[in-house]
Amino acid sequence: MSLPKTARINEVGPRDGLQNEKQMIPASAKIELIEALTAAGLKSIEYTSFVSPKWVPQMADAEEVAAGIQRQPGVNYQALVLNQRGLERALAAGVNSVGLVVAASETLNKKNMNAGVQEALDNYRPMLAQCHAAGVIVSGYVSTVCGCPYEGVVPAEKVLAVTKSFLAMGADDIVLADTIGSGHPRQVRELCEMTLELVPAERLGVHFHDTRGMALANSLAALEAGISRFDGSIGGLGGCPFAPGAQGNGATEDLVFMLEEMGVATGIDITALIECARLAERLVGRPLPGHIKGVKKLFPSALVLGNN
C-alpha cells in the first residue's frame, strides 16, 4: 500500500466543535484553546464563523476571538462564512482563509442557508472573487456528501456537480464533508477516487463526523485513496445545528496518533495535543469521546513490536 508521507490537519474544534454547545463558552476560553492548539503544532485552525448570532449564538463573539488570538507565522486561521455580510465581517477581522459551504442535498442547503444549491453557488461567485482579490484562501466545502438527514443517501453525481462548480469559480481547495456521519469506508473511498479525477490530491480534503463511530475508519479509507488533508475536532467536539442527529467530528488526537503510528508525519506534538483535548473537556464541563487522551502512557507500535 502506498500512503502519503505527510498529512495536513485542519483543526475545526473552536468552530465546528463548539458551535453546538448550549452553554456559552467565553471568548477568552476559546482563545486559550486556539493558542494551545497552535502551540501543539497545528498549522491550520478553523477558529470561528461569521454568521448570524440569532442562528448560531455560540459564534456571536467572532470579532472578539479574532482580535484576541496571537497570530503565529505560517498558521492558517480559517473562518466559515455563508453570505456577503459574513465575508465583510471576516475580512475586516483579518482572516487569511475562509470556508464556503454548500450541501449536495437541496433540503439541508435550504435549512442551513435558506437557498437552494444553485442559488447558494451563484451567491458565492462574487464572494470568491473578492477573497482572491484580498489574497484570502478559499476552501469549498461540499457537505452531506454521504447522506442527508432529510433526503437519505446523496448520489455521488450531486457531490461531483457541486465540486465542479466550486472549481469553476476558482476555489483553492475542496473538502468533502460527511456532515451527519453516515458514511462508511467503501463509500468514502469510492467517492474520494471519483473526486480525485477532478481535483489534485494536494487540493482535496475530507471532514468526517463520528455519529456511527466511523470517523477513523473513513479517514483511513480516504488516506488509502491518496488524501492527505483531514479536518479533526479536538476531543471529538461537535455537531451541527441544522443536521439532526449529527455527532462530533473525529477526534484530532485520535486521528494524529493513527497517522503518526502509520508513518504519516503530521508535525504535531501528540502529547501536547492530548493536553488540548483535556483543556477542551474542562471548557465544556464534561468528558469528550476522543480515545487517546484517556491513555496514561502511549506505546508506539514499533516499540511494542520490538519487545515481542
XYZ file of C-alpha atoms in Angstrom:
308
model
C 0.000 0.000 0.000
C 1.383 3.414 -0.965
C 0.368 6.088 1.545
C 1.107 9.831 1.629
C 4.275 10.555 3.601
C 2.801 13.612 5.301
C -0.664 14.850 6.217
C -2.154 18.304 6.825
C -4.567 18.584 9.733
C -7.131 21.378 9.882
C -8.467 21.759 13.422
C -12.172 22.656 13.467
C -12.918 22.296 17.181
C -13.077 26.010 18.027
C -15.784 26.493 15.378
C -17.498 23.296 14.261
C -16.795 21.736 17.622
C -18.101 24.494 19.889
C -20.966 25.841 17.775
C -23.423 23.246 19.074
C -22.636 23.785 22.762
C -25.656 25.012 24.720
C -23.533 26.559 27.477
C -21.894 29.749 26.241
C -18.107 29.465 26.144
C -16.426 32.846 26.790
C -14.176 34.294 24.109
C -11.205 34.153 26.481
C -11.614 30.366 26.805
C -11.874 29.930 23.036
C -8.706 31.977 22.598
C -6.925 29.843 25.212
C -7.876 26.695 23.304
C -6.823 28.119 19.938
C -3.426 29.159 21.270
C -2.883 25.768 22.929
C -3.669 24.056 19.608
C -1.208 26.331 17.830
C 1.473 25.561 20.415
C 0.887 21.832 19.793
C 1.944 22.332 16.179
C -1.319 22.739 14.271
C -0.789 24.899 11.192
C -4.441 25.300 10.208
C -7.264 26.168 12.608
C -10.892 26.985 11.858
C -11.296 29.369 14.755
C -14.786 30.863 14.309
C -17.646 31.571 11.930
C -19.033 34.940 10.911
C -22.700 34.027 10.879
C -25.866 35.416 12.410
C -25.805 35.240 16.242
C -29.544 34.618 16.029
C -28.946 31.221 14.411
C -25.591 30.294 15.999
C -25.336 32.179 19.331
C -22.065 30.453 20.289
C -20.281 32.293 17.457
C -21.565 35.772 18.387
C -18.078 36.678 19.665
C -16.309 36.095 16.321
C -14.723 39.552 16.201
C -13.592 39.333 19.829
C -11.946 35.962 19.246
C -10.327 37.168 16.020
C -8.876 40.203 17.799
C -7.669 38.222 20.812
C -5.669 35.389 19.257
C -1.923 35.815 18.930
C -1.430 35.015 15.268
C 1.638 32.930 14.548
C 3.575 32.987 11.259
C 2.785 30.106 8.954
C -0.554 29.295 10.617
C -3.731 29.299 8.531
C -6.556 30.921 10.518
C -9.766 29.912 8.770
C -13.306 31.175 9.354
C -16.619 29.921 8.000
C -18.796 32.418 6.131
C -22.163 31.861 4.490
C -23.017 35.197 2.883
C -21.682 38.593 1.837
C -22.282 40.155 5.248
C -20.303 37.392 6.913
C -17.475 37.798 4.430
C -17.255 41.533 5.071
C -17.005 40.871 8.799
C -14.355 38.184 8.256
C -12.201 40.377 6.015
C -12.429 43.248 8.484
C -11.305 40.839 11.229
C -8.201 39.866 9.257
C -8.858 36.282 8.184
C -6.375 34.712 5.787
C -8.617 31.784 4.860
C -12.359 31.183 4.601
C -14.561 28.161 4.181
C -17.633 28.399 1.954
C -20.086 25.541 2.335
C -22.747 24.153 0.011
C -24.685 20.992 0.749
C -25.039 18.438 -2.011
C -28.520 17.951 -0.522
C -31.087 20.511 -1.639
C -33.147 20.188 1.543
C -30.318 20.666 4.024
C -28.954 23.543 1.970
C -32.297 25.353 2.257
C -32.453 24.753 6.006
C -28.832 25.824 6.532
C -28.669 28.780 4.130
C -32.258 29.488 3.088
C -31.170 28.904 -0.512
C -31.111 26.063 -2.988
C -27.851 24.519 -4.142
C -27.524 26.525 -7.350
C -28.627 29.772 -5.694
C -26.011 29.305 -2.971
C -23.296 28.691 -5.549
C -24.363 31.766 -7.527
C -24.216 33.855 -4.346
C -20.684 32.629 -3.657
C -19.260 33.538 -7.069
C -18.629 37.262 -6.367
C -17.573 36.449 -2.808
C -14.921 34.061 -4.037
C -13.587 36.664 -6.457
C -13.477 39.193 -3.603
C -11.497 36.760 -1.454
C -8.914 36.217 -4.161
C -8.579 39.958 -4.708
C -7.818 40.263 -0.980
C -5.317 37.378 -1.015
C -7.587 35.137 1.071
C -7.535 31.348 0.541
C -10.923 29.763 -0.156
C -11.879 26.194 0.734
C -15.068 24.992 -0.908
C -16.816 22.634 1.493
C -19.236 20.178 -0.088
C -21.399 18.945 2.784
C -23.719 15.930 3.178
C -21.531 14.011 0.724
C -22.523 10.628 2.148
C -26.019 11.274 3.408
C -28.622 13.837 4.433
C -30.953 13.641 7.463
C -33.850 14.649 5.215
C -33.071 13.017 1.854
C -31.109 9.920 2.837
C -28.148 8.753 0.725
C -26.844 11.520 -1.534
C -25.864 10.364 -5.051
C -22.205 10.891 -5.915
C -23.268 12.797 -9.042
C -24.653 15.605 -6.861
C -21.411 15.783 -4.886
C -19.339 15.953 -8.049
C -21.618 18.629 -9.538
C -21.071 20.952 -6.553
C -17.341 20.175 -6.667
C -17.161 21.162 -10.337
C -18.986 24.422 -9.618
C -16.568 25.320 -6.817
C -13.611 24.539 -9.078
C -15.062 26.617 -11.912
C -15.327 29.571 -9.531
C -11.674 29.157 -8.557
C -11.824 27.552 -5.098
C -8.301 26.820 -3.861
C -9.274 23.583 -2.076
C -12.230 21.236 -1.988
C -13.302 19.485 1.226
C -15.747 16.567 1.201
C -17.779 16.679 4.412
C -19.792 13.782 5.815
C -21.937 16.183 7.835
C -24.086 13.644 9.676
C -21.526 10.850 9.920
C -23.496 8.379 7.831
C -20.687 7.286 5.504
C -18.775 4.006 5.521
C -15.239 3.238 4.277
C -16.150 1.729 0.911
C -18.460 4.653 0.106
C -15.801 7.146 1.192
C -13.011 5.520 -0.783
C -15.079 5.340 -3.963
C -16.207 8.955 -3.586
C -12.628 10.126 -2.977
C -11.393 8.233 -6.026
C -14.089 9.806 -8.206
C -13.346 13.282 -6.871
C -9.613 12.841 -7.398
C -10.351 12.618 -11.118
C -11.407 16.280 -10.847
C -9.191 17.624 -8.064
C -5.450 17.085 -7.476
C -4.793 15.203 -4.239
C -2.990 18.177 -2.663
C -6.157 20.267 -3.078
C -8.666 17.751 -1.728
C -9.557 17.264 1.926
C -12.087 15.321 3.993
C -14.217 16.112 7.043
C -15.847 13.280 8.991
C -18.317 13.180 11.857
C -18.266 10.216 14.211
C -22.018 9.624 14.612
C -21.688 5.889 13.922
C -18.106 5.516 15.126
C -16.766 5.554 11.560
C -14.649 8.716 11.511
C -11.267 6.994 11.870
C -12.212 4.160 9.533
C -13.382 6.670 6.929
C -10.200 8.717 7.401
C -8.174 5.578 6.721
C -10.217 4.885 3.574
C -9.535 8.426 2.358
C -5.841 8.079 3.198
C -5.627 4.864 1.176
C -7.268 6.698 -1.738
C -4.446 9.266 -1.620
C -5.962 12.049 0.506
C -3.571 13.859 2.843
C -5.701 16.722 4.203
C -8.010 15.968 7.127
C -10.283 18.007 9.356
C -10.383 16.997 13.012
C -12.028 18.343 16.153
C -10.150 18.301 19.416
C -11.602 15.745 21.831
C -14.307 14.865 19.310
C -16.250 18.079 19.953
C -19.033 18.940 17.565
C -22.382 18.565 15.934
C -24.466 20.608 13.507
C -27.421 22.828 14.496
C -29.080 22.177 11.123
C -28.410 18.428 10.840
C -30.459 16.469 13.416
C -28.562 13.523 14.865
C -25.101 14.664 13.790
C -22.444 13.994 16.418
C -18.971 15.417 16.873
C -16.162 15.237 14.372
C -13.484 12.609 14.579
C -11.146 13.492 17.457
C -7.998 15.256 16.264
C -5.774 13.497 18.779
C -7.021 10.056 17.673
C -6.518 10.967 14.007
C -2.985 12.311 14.569
C -1.989 9.285 16.647
C -3.238 6.896 13.949
C -1.434 8.763 11.179
C 1.846 9.013 13.067
C 1.691 5.328 14.012
C 1.267 4.515 10.315
C 4.330 6.564 9.408
C 2.413 9.556 8.035
C 4.012 12.657 9.536
C 1.755 15.468 10.789
C 4.250 17.763 12.516
C 2.008 17.809 15.601
C 3.099 17.036 19.172
C 0.704 14.280 20.259
C 1.432 14.795 23.961
C 0.594 18.492 23.718
C -2.469 17.650 21.639
C -3.756 15.331 24.355
C -3.468 18.205 26.813
C -5.521 20.315 24.391
C -8.231 17.641 24.483
C -8.232 17.732 28.274
C -8.452 21.532 28.136
C -11.455 21.241 25.812
C -13.140 18.953 28.342
C -12.624 21.500 31.089
C -14.062 24.267 28.908
C -17.288 22.383 28.124
C -17.525 20.758 31.545
C -17.921 17.133 30.509
C -15.952 14.156 29.151
C -15.429 14.125 25.394
C -15.401 10.992 23.217
C -11.785 11.059 21.988
C -9.904 7.903 22.967
C -6.195 8.714 23.180
C -6.468 11.301 25.953
C -7.535 8.564 28.353
C -4.376 6.501 27.810
C -1.922 7.051 30.659
C 1.126 6.094 28.599
C 1.376 5.853 24.829
C 3.335 2.910 23.476
C 4.417 3.418 19.863
C 3.676 0.263 17.901
C 7.279 -0.043 16.705
C 8.440 -0.194 20.320
C 5.834 -2.768 21.276
C 6.644 -4.964 18.299
C 10.332 -4.671 19.085
C 9.730 -6.069 22.554
C 7.803 -9.144 21.370
